[in-house]
């Protein structure tokens, strides 16, 4: 941290969920049984749930990737995985009970690469979501992740017919040399062909992921990738900073965490942000940009701060108001293969395996964090209604520190807590400062595997 202005380094942790999985631990310790899902979901609001299905397969593993995924699927593994997913969905839906309405407001298939599955297997995945879980995929926003190699016409046809409203494709760079530097084997010609197939399929929202901070990337090549993406007029664009994490392909080549790289990434972020803002896009968060006038494919009546999530698959999380849970987590390929194999052989999906209980303090932190990191900010009244006091009463030191750094917008509308453009730029430093001491300690004690 700089002694001159007390501003932390801008790229510390990509905060996409809180608490992070590295703070999870096996549940049911001290001789107690693992909590039954029926008890976990008893009394929870279930009328605006989010459904997420995790498919942990990819044709290759990029050098920067620390997601829960494996390369390939030998010995009919995808079929056995879907069998297990079917068993899990049946058990979970039974655990949700019928004491009140069970409604899914949004759905997503992620991974890994869901379109690693064949067209017939994608049909089965949709059947599991609809027939086992009761989600009406044609009536809610359905987002699906894909890759250039797997965005084939037959797969896309299945997804559009089953209600997909958004397809997100990880391109990362349209410059072949940069893709190679990120250990992502692809050719621009193949990327462009995949984008054409997605557009031909008629999916309402196309999202393109790009990465800045790749070795050898310059403002000129970054602009070239941005312009190549803009040529497809995507409804959404995500700009991700490159992180080099332990146990990943790039991580094995050495640590890249230095001030010069921070400076480069921040410069490229600002250049990319400004370029998109001048080309008809609005900023939704540090990473997300939406084309003005594009259809909104957000969660509808689902609010991530308050509503529950059902995660299916061995890499998925589930959220209730008091417990976040999943299966075991790993990054190293051998460990992941073992967890997937254990999942496919499991018969009992009636209990939560690994997770973290969320008390009132953690719920407040999560609400503030997930609201504040959005460009529109947080309504103070909504926070006060839920937690009985203003956020400034619960987090005086943090908010005073953010304001002193120029991260809070003093001209925001009355009753709204909102970040400045500089605050959004430092989202990956701001977010971790809202982590509790106990979560920090749990994350620090986690043994990577």
GROMACS .gro file of C-alpha atoms in nm:
model
  449
    1UNK     CA    1   0.000   0.000   0.000
    2UNK     CA    2   0.133   0.342  -0.091
    3UNK     CA    3   0.231   0.556   0.204
    4UNK     CA    4   0.165   0.879   0.011
    5UNK     CA    5  -0.205   0.843  -0.060
    6UNK     CA    6  -0.301   0.522   0.122
    7UNK     CA    7  -0.448   0.382  -0.200
    8UNK     CA    8  -0.409   0.005  -0.228
    9UNK     CA    9  -0.301  -0.182  -0.536
   10UNK     CA   10  -0.592  -0.195  -0.781
   11UNK     CA   11  -0.591  -0.567  -0.860
   12UNK     CA   12  -0.617  -0.782  -0.549
   13UNK     CA   13  -0.913  -1.017  -0.590
   14UNK     CA   14  -1.193  -1.059  -0.840
   15UNK     CA   15  -1.497  -1.048  -0.612
   16UNK     CA   16  -1.777  -1.233  -0.789
   17UNK     CA   17  -1.929  -1.390  -0.478
   18UNK     CA   18  -1.897  -1.342  -0.105
   19UNK     CA   19  -1.781  -1.526   0.094
   20UNK     CA   20  -1.534  -1.686  -0.149
   21UNK     CA   21  -1.520  -2.064  -0.176
   22UNK     CA   22  -1.178  -2.066  -0.011
   23UNK     CA   23  -1.360  -1.960   0.308
   24UNK     CA   24  -1.588  -2.265   0.289
   25UNK     CA   25  -1.524  -2.564   0.512
   26UNK     CA   26  -1.681  -2.911   0.549
   27UNK     CA   27  -2.017  -2.880   0.723
   28UNK     CA   28  -2.139  -3.089   1.011
   29UNK     CA   29  -1.822  -3.089   1.216
   30UNK     CA   30  -1.797  -3.153   1.590
   31UNK     CA   31  -1.980  -3.483   1.551
   32UNK     CA   32  -2.288  -3.328   1.393
   33UNK     CA   33  -2.440  -3.457   1.070
   34UNK     CA   34  -2.417  -3.250   0.758
   35UNK     CA   35  -2.726  -3.027   0.739
   36UNK     CA   36  -3.020  -3.172   0.546
   37UNK     CA   37  -3.126  -2.958   0.250
   38UNK     CA   38  -3.488  -2.982   0.359
   39UNK     CA   39  -3.393  -2.811   0.686
   40UNK     CA   40  -3.160  -2.565   0.513
   41UNK     CA   41  -3.440  -2.442   0.284
   42UNK     CA   42  -3.723  -2.456   0.538
   43UNK     CA   43  -3.869  -2.110   0.587
   44UNK     CA   44  -3.667  -1.958   0.301
   45UNK     CA   45  -3.828  -1.744   0.034
   46UNK     CA   46  -3.844  -1.958  -0.279
   47UNK     CA   47  -4.055  -1.748  -0.514
   48UNK     CA   48  -3.765  -1.577  -0.695
   49UNK     CA   49  -3.481  -1.828  -0.704
   50UNK     CA   50  -3.189  -1.837  -0.942
   51UNK     CA   51  -3.094  -2.170  -1.101
   52UNK     CA   52  -2.735  -2.241  -1.201
   53UNK     CA   53  -2.612  -2.563  -1.361
   54UNK     CA   54  -2.237  -2.618  -1.370
   55UNK     CA   55  -2.078  -2.824  -1.648
   56UNK     CA   56  -1.709  -2.880  -1.558
   57UNK     CA   57  -1.568  -2.972  -1.900
   58UNK     CA   58  -1.356  -2.781  -2.152
   59UNK     CA   59  -1.175  -2.880  -2.468
   60UNK     CA   60  -0.865  -2.697  -2.339
   61UNK     CA   61  -0.772  -2.517  -2.019
   62UNK     CA   62  -0.653  -2.161  -2.066
   63UNK     CA   63  -0.337  -2.054  -1.890
   64UNK     CA   64  -0.514  -1.802  -1.668
   65UNK     CA   65  -0.807  -2.027  -1.572
   66UNK     CA   66  -0.860  -2.131  -1.211
   67UNK     CA   67  -1.220  -2.234  -1.260
   68UNK     CA   68  -1.344  -2.575  -1.156
   69UNK     CA   69  -1.307  -2.756  -1.489
   70UNK     CA   70  -1.122  -3.043  -1.650
   71UNK     CA   71  -0.995  -3.107  -2.002
   72UNK     CA   72  -1.199  -3.360  -2.194
   73UNK     CA   73  -1.441  -3.624  -2.072
   74UNK     CA   74  -1.330  -3.983  -2.137
   75UNK     CA   75  -1.531  -4.302  -2.085
   76UNK     CA   76  -1.874  -4.146  -2.133
   77UNK     CA   77  -1.808  -3.914  -1.840
   78UNK     CA   78  -2.049  -3.646  -1.964
   79UNK     CA   79  -2.333  -3.897  -1.962
   80UNK     CA   80  -2.249  -4.015  -1.612
   81UNK     CA   81  -2.221  -3.654  -1.499
   82UNK     CA   82  -2.569  -3.575  -1.634
   83UNK     CA   83  -2.700  -3.888  -1.460
   84UNK     CA   84  -2.566  -3.750  -1.131
   85UNK     CA   85  -2.704  -3.405  -1.210
   86UNK     CA   86  -3.044  -3.564  -1.262
   87UNK     CA   87  -3.024  -3.741  -0.925
   88UNK     CA   88  -2.914  -3.422  -0.756
   89UNK     CA   89  -3.192  -3.214  -0.913
   90UNK     CA   90  -3.452  -3.468  -0.803
   91UNK     CA   91  -3.324  -3.459  -0.445
   92UNK     CA   92  -3.297  -3.080  -0.435
   93UNK     CA   93  -3.646  -3.019  -0.571
   94UNK     CA   94  -3.787  -3.260  -0.313
   95UNK     CA   95  -3.595  -3.075  -0.041
   96UNK     CA   96  -3.746  -2.742  -0.149
   97UNK     CA   97  -4.085  -2.885  -0.055
   98UNK     CA   98  -4.430  -2.762  -0.148
   99UNK     CA   99  -4.514  -2.554   0.157
  100UNK     CA  100  -4.498  -2.240  -0.057
  101UNK     CA  101  -4.446  -2.131  -0.417
  102UNK     CA  102  -4.120  -2.245  -0.579
  103UNK     CA  103  -4.040  -2.022  -0.874
  104UNK     CA  104  -3.720  -1.962  -1.069
  105UNK     CA  105  -3.671  -1.605  -1.190
  106UNK     CA  106  -3.347  -1.663  -1.378
  107UNK     CA  107  -3.132  -1.951  -1.503
  108UNK     CA  108  -2.778  -2.000  -1.627
  109UNK     CA  109  -2.556  -2.279  -1.756
  110UNK     CA  110  -2.190  -2.220  -1.683
  111UNK     CA  111  -1.867  -2.405  -1.633
  112UNK     CA  112  -1.635  -2.503  -1.767
  113UNK     CA  113  -1.800  -2.489  -2.105
  114UNK     CA  114  -2.164  -2.605  -2.111
  115UNK     CA  115  -2.150  -2.635  -2.490
  116UNK     CA  116  -1.882  -2.899  -2.451
  117UNK     CA  117  -2.190  -3.119  -2.422
  118UNK     CA  118  -2.337  -3.250  -2.747
  119UNK     CA  119  -2.666  -3.112  -2.877
  120UNK     CA  120  -2.849  -3.417  -2.741
  121UNK     CA  121  -2.683  -3.375  -2.402
  122UNK     CA  122  -2.783  -3.007  -2.395
  123UNK     CA  123  -3.141  -3.119  -2.454
  124UNK     CA  124  -3.109  -3.345  -2.153
  125UNK     CA  125  -2.960  -3.063  -1.943
  126UNK     CA  126  -3.260  -2.845  -2.027
  127UNK     CA  127  -3.493  -3.133  -1.942
  128UNK     CA  128  -3.329  -3.165  -1.600
  129UNK     CA  129  -3.378  -2.793  -1.535
  130UNK     CA  130  -3.741  -2.804  -1.644
  131UNK     CA  131  -3.875  -3.148  -1.557
  132UNK     CA  132  -3.679  -3.207  -1.238
  133UNK     CA  133  -3.642  -2.853  -1.100
  134UNK     CA  134  -3.956  -2.699  -1.247
  135UNK     CA  135  -3.782  -2.403  -1.413
  136UNK     CA  136  -3.964  -2.259  -1.715
  137UNK     CA  137  -3.661  -2.185  -1.933
  138UNK     CA  138  -3.869  -2.016  -2.203
  139UNK     CA  139  -4.020  -1.773  -1.956
  140UNK     CA  140  -3.709  -1.648  -1.772
  141UNK     CA  141  -3.370  -1.510  -1.876
  142UNK     CA  142  -3.144  -1.806  -1.961
  143UNK     CA  143  -2.772  -1.739  -2.004
  144UNK     CA  144  -2.530  -1.996  -2.147
  145UNK     CA  145  -2.151  -1.981  -2.170
  146UNK     CA  146  -1.974  -2.109  -2.480
  147UNK     CA  147  -1.637  -2.114  -2.656
  148UNK     CA  148  -1.535  -2.063  -3.019
  149UNK     CA  149  -1.478  -2.434  -3.077
  150UNK     CA  150  -1.805  -2.552  -2.923
  151UNK     CA  151  -2.046  -2.283  -3.047
  152UNK     CA  152  -2.169  -2.511  -3.325
  153UNK     CA  153  -2.492  -2.461  -3.517
  154UNK     CA  154  -2.660  -2.774  -3.379
  155UNK     CA  155  -2.584  -2.683  -3.017
  156UNK     CA  156  -2.698  -2.324  -3.065
  157UNK     CA  157  -3.018  -2.445  -3.229
  158UNK     CA  158  -3.100  -2.651  -2.921
  159UNK     CA  159  -3.031  -2.362  -2.687
  160UNK     CA  160  -3.239  -2.109  -2.878
  161UNK     CA  161  -3.526  -2.356  -2.910
  162UNK     CA  162  -3.516  -2.418  -2.533
  163UNK     CA  163  -3.525  -2.048  -2.447
  164UNK     CA  164  -3.167  -1.919  -2.425
  165UNK     CA  165  -3.179  -1.540  -2.421
  166UNK     CA  166  -2.807  -1.477  -2.376
  167UNK     CA  167  -2.493  -1.648  -2.502
  168UNK     CA  168  -2.157  -1.546  -2.357
  169UNK     CA  169  -1.844  -1.636  -2.549
  170UNK     CA  170  -1.493  -1.614  -2.408
  171UNK     CA  171  -1.278  -1.461  -2.681
  172UNK     CA  172  -1.024  -1.285  -2.453
  173UNK     CA  173  -0.828  -1.147  -2.751
  174UNK     CA  174  -0.877  -1.121  -3.125
  175UNK     CA  175  -0.497  -1.105  -3.164
  176UNK     CA  176  -0.365  -1.456  -3.220
  177UNK     CA  177  -0.028  -1.383  -3.057
  178UNK     CA  178  -0.201  -1.260  -2.741
  179UNK     CA  179  -0.428  -1.563  -2.729
  180UNK     CA  180  -0.118  -1.779  -2.750
  181UNK     CA  181   0.051  -1.578  -2.471
  182UNK     CA  182  -0.254  -1.644  -2.252
  183UNK     CA  183  -0.219  -2.016  -2.333
  184UNK     CA  184  -0.550  -2.009  -2.517
  185UNK     CA  185  -0.503  -2.190  -2.849
  186UNK     CA  186  -0.739  -2.033  -3.101
  187UNK     CA  187  -0.735  -1.856  -3.435
  188UNK     CA  188  -0.919  -1.534  -3.502
  189UNK     CA  189  -1.083  -1.688  -3.807
  190UNK     CA  190  -1.240  -1.955  -3.586
  191UNK     CA  191  -1.357  -1.691  -3.337
  192UNK     CA  192  -1.521  -1.487  -3.612
  193UNK     CA  193  -1.692  -1.798  -3.750
  194UNK     CA  194  -1.832  -1.880  -3.406
  195UNK     CA  195  -1.962  -1.527  -3.364
  196UNK     CA  196  -2.136  -1.552  -3.701
  197UNK     CA  197  -2.305  -1.875  -3.593
  198UNK     CA  198  -2.426  -1.715  -3.270
  199UNK     CA  199  -2.568  -1.417  -3.459
  200UNK     CA  200  -2.731  -1.648  -3.716
  201UNK     CA  201  -2.894  -1.843  -3.432
  202UNK     CA  202  -3.082  -1.531  -3.330
  203UNK     CA  203  -2.995  -1.524  -2.961
  204UNK     CA  204  -3.121  -1.188  -2.828
  205UNK     CA  205  -2.808  -1.104  -2.629
  206UNK     CA  206  -2.450  -1.174  -2.732
  207UNK     CA  207  -2.181  -1.115  -2.471
  208UNK     CA  208  -1.812  -1.114  -2.559
  209UNK     CA  209  -1.545  -1.152  -2.289
  210UNK     CA  210  -1.211  -0.977  -2.341
  211UNK     CA  211  -0.902  -0.973  -2.120
  212UNK     CA  212  -0.651  -0.693  -2.067
  213UNK     CA  213  -0.302  -0.725  -1.921
  214UNK     CA  214  -0.185  -1.012  -2.142
  215UNK     CA  215   0.190  -1.036  -2.190
  216UNK     CA  216   0.288  -0.826  -2.493
  217UNK     CA  217  -0.047  -0.648  -2.515
  218UNK     CA  218  -0.034  -0.276  -2.596
  219UNK     CA  219  -0.296  -0.004  -2.611
  220UNK     CA  220  -0.291  -0.047  -2.989
  221UNK     CA  221  -0.356  -0.422  -2.983
  222UNK     CA  222  -0.611  -0.378  -2.704
  223UNK     CA  223  -0.796  -0.125  -2.919
  224UNK     CA  224  -0.781  -0.369  -3.210
  225UNK     CA  225  -0.953  -0.638  -3.003
  226UNK     CA  226  -1.215  -0.393  -2.880
  227UNK     CA  227  -1.289  -0.279  -3.236
  228UNK     CA  228  -1.308  -0.639  -3.359
  229UNK     CA  229  -1.564  -0.711  -3.087
  230UNK     CA  230  -1.759  -0.392  -3.157
  231UNK     CA  231  -1.792  -0.493  -3.522
  232UNK     CA  232  -2.038  -0.760  -3.404
  233UNK     CA  233  -2.240  -0.501  -3.211
  234UNK     CA  234  -2.264  -0.722  -2.902
  235UNK     CA  235  -2.534  -0.633  -2.656
  236UNK     CA  236  -2.284  -0.683  -2.374
  237UNK     CA  237  -1.907  -0.675  -2.333
  238UNK     CA  238  -1.711  -0.787  -2.028
  239UNK     CA  239  -1.358  -0.652  -1.981
  240UNK     CA  240  -1.159  -0.867  -1.741
  241UNK     CA  241  -0.816  -0.790  -1.595
  242UNK     CA  242  -0.576  -1.080  -1.629
  243UNK     CA  243  -0.494  -1.248  -1.301
  244UNK     CA  244  -0.215  -1.502  -1.261
  245UNK     CA  245  -0.325  -1.739  -0.988
  246UNK     CA  246  -0.148  -2.031  -0.819
  247UNK     CA  247  -0.178  -2.376  -0.979
  248UNK     CA  248  -0.285  -2.233  -1.317
  249UNK     CA  249  -0.082  -2.267  -1.636
  250UNK     CA  250   0.045  -1.909  -1.619
  251UNK     CA  251   0.088  -1.933  -1.244
  252UNK     CA  252   0.345  -2.207  -1.288
  253UNK     CA  253   0.555  -1.967  -1.498
  254UNK     CA  254   0.607  -1.730  -1.206
  255UNK     CA  255   0.448  -1.443  -1.015
  256UNK     CA  256   0.336  -1.141  -1.220
  257UNK     CA  257   0.213  -0.929  -0.928
  258UNK     CA  258   0.417  -0.612  -0.961
  259UNK     CA  259   0.348  -0.239  -0.969
  260UNK     CA  260   0.436  -0.207  -1.339
  261UNK     CA  261   0.176  -0.469  -1.432
  262UNK     CA  262  -0.081  -0.294  -1.212
  263UNK     CA  263  -0.010   0.028  -1.398
  264UNK     CA  264  -0.041  -0.142  -1.735
  265UNK     CA  265  -0.372  -0.309  -1.648
  266UNK     CA  266  -0.519   0.010  -1.505
  267UNK     CA  267  -0.415   0.203  -1.816
  268UNK     CA  268  -0.569  -0.057  -2.047
  269UNK     CA  269  -0.886  -0.070  -1.836
  270UNK     CA  270  -0.935   0.305  -1.862
  271UNK     CA  271  -0.864   0.301  -2.235
  272UNK     CA  272  -1.115   0.020  -2.287
  273UNK     CA  273  -1.378   0.181  -2.067
  274UNK     CA  274  -1.351   0.516  -2.243
  275UNK     CA  275  -1.356   0.350  -2.585
  276UNK     CA  276  -1.678   0.165  -2.509
  277UNK     CA  277  -1.843   0.470  -2.353
  278UNK     CA  278  -1.779   0.667  -2.672
  279UNK     CA  279  -1.918   0.384  -2.885
  280UNK     CA  280  -2.265   0.369  -2.736
  281UNK     CA  281  -2.215   0.150  -2.430
  282UNK     CA  282  -2.305   0.218  -2.069
  283UNK     CA  283  -2.102   0.089  -1.776
  284UNK     CA  284  -2.287  -0.154  -1.549
  285UNK     CA  285  -1.993  -0.252  -1.331
  286UNK     CA  286  -1.614  -0.246  -1.348
  287UNK     CA  287  -1.632  -0.539  -1.589
  288UNK     CA  288  -1.969  -0.520  -1.759
  289UNK     CA  289  -2.074  -0.284  -2.036
  290UNK     CA  290  -2.415  -0.289  -2.206
  291UNK     CA  291  -2.500  -0.138  -2.543
  292UNK     CA  292  -2.747   0.146  -2.497
  293UNK     CA  293  -3.091   0.035  -2.600
  294UNK     CA  294  -3.004  -0.334  -2.587
  295UNK     CA  295  -3.256  -0.566  -2.421
  296UNK     CA  296  -3.184  -0.612  -2.054
  297UNK     CA  297  -3.130  -0.977  -1.974
  298UNK     CA  298  -3.079  -0.929  -1.605
  299UNK     CA  299  -3.232  -1.134  -1.329
  300UNK     CA  300  -3.577  -0.979  -1.355
  301UNK     CA  301  -3.745  -1.013  -1.016
  302UNK     CA  302  -3.445  -1.195  -0.866
  303UNK     CA  303  -3.213  -0.989  -0.646
  304UNK     CA  304  -2.873  -1.146  -0.583
  305UNK     CA  305  -2.841  -0.967  -0.248
  306UNK     CA  306  -3.153  -1.122  -0.098
  307UNK     CA  307  -3.290  -1.412  -0.304
  308UNK     CA  308  -3.168  -1.769  -0.300
  309UNK     CA  309  -2.975  -1.964  -0.557
  310UNK     CA  310  -2.990  -2.333  -0.642
  311UNK     CA  311  -2.663  -2.464  -0.782
  312UNK     CA  312  -2.654  -2.800  -0.959
  313UNK     CA  313  -2.325  -2.973  -1.034
  314UNK     CA  314  -2.008  -3.030  -0.838
  315UNK     CA  315  -1.870  -2.679  -0.902
  316UNK     CA  316  -2.190  -2.487  -0.828
  317UNK     CA  317  -2.278  -2.286  -0.520
  318UNK     CA  318  -2.617  -2.260  -0.352
  319UNK     CA  319  -2.727  -1.968  -0.136
  320UNK     CA  320  -2.985  -1.935   0.136
  321UNK     CA  321  -3.015  -1.641   0.373
  322UNK     CA  322  -2.814  -1.826   0.638
  323UNK     CA  323  -2.593  -2.074   0.452
  324UNK     CA  324  -2.381  -2.077   0.138
  325UNK     CA  325  -2.284  -2.428   0.033
  326UNK     CA  326  -2.132  -2.632  -0.248
  327UNK     CA  327  -1.908  -2.934  -0.298
  328UNK     CA  328  -1.533  -2.947  -0.249
  329UNK     CA  329  -1.322  -2.692  -0.436
  330UNK     CA  330  -0.991  -2.737  -0.619
  331UNK     CA  331  -0.783  -2.583  -0.896
  332UNK     CA  332  -0.525  -2.853  -0.967
  333UNK     CA  333  -0.639  -3.087  -1.244
  334UNK     CA  334  -0.588  -3.415  -1.060
  335UNK     CA  335  -0.792  -3.293  -0.763
  336UNK     CA  336  -1.071  -3.172  -0.990
  337UNK     CA  337  -1.089  -3.504  -1.170
  338UNK     CA  338  -1.125  -3.680  -0.836
  339UNK     CA  339  -1.406  -3.450  -0.719
  340UNK     CA  340  -1.594  -3.495  -1.047
  341UNK     CA  341  -1.558  -3.872  -1.026
  342UNK     CA  342  -1.688  -3.872  -0.668
  343UNK     CA  343  -1.985  -3.660  -0.777
  344UNK     CA  344  -2.078  -3.895  -1.060
  345UNK     CA  345  -2.080  -4.192  -0.819
  346UNK     CA  346  -2.287  -4.023  -0.548
  347UNK     CA  347  -2.640  -4.139  -0.473
  348UNK     CA  348  -2.727  -3.915  -0.178
  349UNK     CA  349  -2.768  -3.546  -0.259
  350UNK     CA  350  -2.994  -3.462   0.033
  351UNK     CA  351  -2.734  -3.281   0.246
  352UNK     CA  352  -2.504  -2.980   0.218
  353UNK     CA  353  -2.141  -3.088   0.200
  354UNK     CA  354  -1.913  -2.783   0.218
  355UNK     CA  355  -2.001  -2.424   0.293
  356UNK     CA  356  -2.012  -2.128   0.526
  357UNK     CA  357  -2.286  -1.999   0.752
  358UNK     CA  358  -2.385  -1.637   0.698
  359UNK     CA  359  -2.469  -1.435   1.009
  360UNK     CA  360  -2.615  -1.085   1.020
  361UNK     CA  361  -2.278  -0.913   0.985
  362UNK     CA  362  -2.180  -1.122   0.683
  363UNK     CA  363  -2.522  -1.060   0.525
  364UNK     CA  364  -2.471  -0.685   0.565
  365UNK     CA  365  -2.126  -0.706   0.410
  366UNK     CA  366  -2.252  -0.912   0.119
  367UNK     CA  367  -2.542  -0.676   0.051
  368UNK     CA  368  -2.321  -0.367   0.058
  369UNK     CA  369  -2.048  -0.527  -0.151
  370UNK     CA  370  -2.276  -0.666  -0.421
  371UNK     CA  371  -2.470  -0.341  -0.446
  372UNK     CA  372  -2.184  -0.094  -0.427
  373UNK     CA  373  -1.979  -0.267  -0.699
  374UNK     CA  374  -2.259  -0.197  -0.948
  375UNK     CA  375  -2.235   0.134  -1.132
  376UNK     CA  376  -2.587   0.232  -1.022
  377UNK     CA  377  -2.486   0.189  -0.658
  378UNK     CA  378  -2.706   0.105  -0.360
  379UNK     CA  379  -3.030   0.251  -0.231
  380UNK     CA  380  -2.972   0.339   0.132
  381UNK     CA  381  -3.341   0.296   0.212
  382UNK     CA  382  -3.340  -0.066   0.094
  383UNK     CA  383  -3.038  -0.142   0.309
  384UNK     CA  384  -3.193   0.034   0.607
  385UNK     CA  385  -3.522  -0.152   0.565
  386UNK     CA  386  -3.344  -0.486   0.563
  387UNK     CA  387  -3.087  -0.427   0.838
  388UNK     CA  388  -3.245  -0.157   1.058
  389UNK     CA  389  -2.977   0.109   1.017
  390UNK     CA  390  -2.788   0.302   0.752
  391UNK     CA  391  -2.482   0.137   0.597
  392UNK     CA  392  -2.269   0.422   0.735
  393UNK     CA  393  -2.363   0.312   1.087
  394UNK     CA  394  -2.247  -0.043   1.021
  395UNK     CA  395  -1.939   0.039   0.814
  396UNK     CA  396  -1.824   0.389   0.918
  397UNK     CA  397  -1.450   0.328   0.885
  398UNK     CA  398  -1.473   0.159   0.545
  399UNK     CA  399  -1.701   0.420   0.391
  400UNK     CA  400  -1.497   0.708   0.533
  401UNK     CA  401  -1.185   0.549   0.385
  402UNK     CA  402  -1.351   0.505   0.045
  403UNK     CA  403  -1.468   0.866   0.050
  404UNK     CA  404  -1.121   0.994   0.141
  405UNK     CA  405  -0.979   0.814  -0.161
  406UNK     CA  406  -1.236   0.974  -0.391
  407UNK     CA  407  -1.416   0.646  -0.451
  408UNK     CA  408  -1.763   0.761  -0.340
  409UNK     CA  409  -1.973   0.991  -0.559
  410UNK     CA  410  -2.060   1.301  -0.358
  411UNK     CA  411  -2.303   1.411  -0.631
  412UNK     CA  412  -2.504   1.087  -0.633
  413UNK     CA  413  -2.881   1.115  -0.612
  414UNK     CA  414  -3.014   1.159  -0.258
  415UNK     CA  415  -3.042   0.832  -0.077
  416UNK     CA  416  -2.802   0.650  -0.307
  417UNK     CA  417  -2.452   0.525  -0.224
  418UNK     CA  418  -2.255   0.516  -0.546
  419UNK     CA  419  -1.896   0.481  -0.665
  420UNK     CA  420  -1.713   0.736  -0.875
  421UNK     CA  421  -1.547   0.620  -1.199
  422UNK     CA  422  -1.225   0.591  -0.998
  423UNK     CA  423  -1.402   0.386  -0.735
  424UNK     CA  424  -1.529   0.147  -1.003
  425UNK     CA  425  -1.176   0.122  -1.143
  426UNK     CA  426  -1.059   0.007  -0.799
  427UNK     CA  427  -1.342  -0.245  -0.749
  428UNK     CA  428  -1.094  -0.531  -0.704
  429UNK     CA  429  -0.934  -0.344  -0.415
  430UNK     CA  430  -1.253  -0.202  -0.265
  431UNK     CA  431  -1.437  -0.533  -0.254
  432UNK     CA  432  -1.179  -0.718  -0.042
  433UNK     CA  433  -1.177  -0.432   0.212
  434UNK     CA  434  -1.536  -0.526   0.298
  435UNK     CA  435  -1.443  -0.886   0.382
  436UNK     CA  436  -1.482  -0.970   0.749
  437UNK     CA  437  -1.181  -1.064   0.960
  438UNK     CA  438  -1.310  -1.420   1.000
  439UNK     CA  439  -1.355  -1.467   0.626
  440UNK     CA  440  -1.009  -1.324   0.563
  441UNK     CA  441  -0.862  -1.567   0.813
  442UNK     CA  442  -1.044  -1.862   0.660
  443UNK     CA  443  -0.928  -1.767   0.310
  444UNK     CA  444  -0.570  -1.726   0.431
  445UNK     CA  445  -0.579  -2.065   0.602
  446UNK     CA  446  -0.716  -2.244   0.296
  447UNK     CA  447  -0.470  -2.498   0.153
  448UNK     CA  448  -0.464  -2.475  -0.226
  449UNK     CA  449  -0.516  -2.800  -0.406
   0.00000   0.00000   0.00000
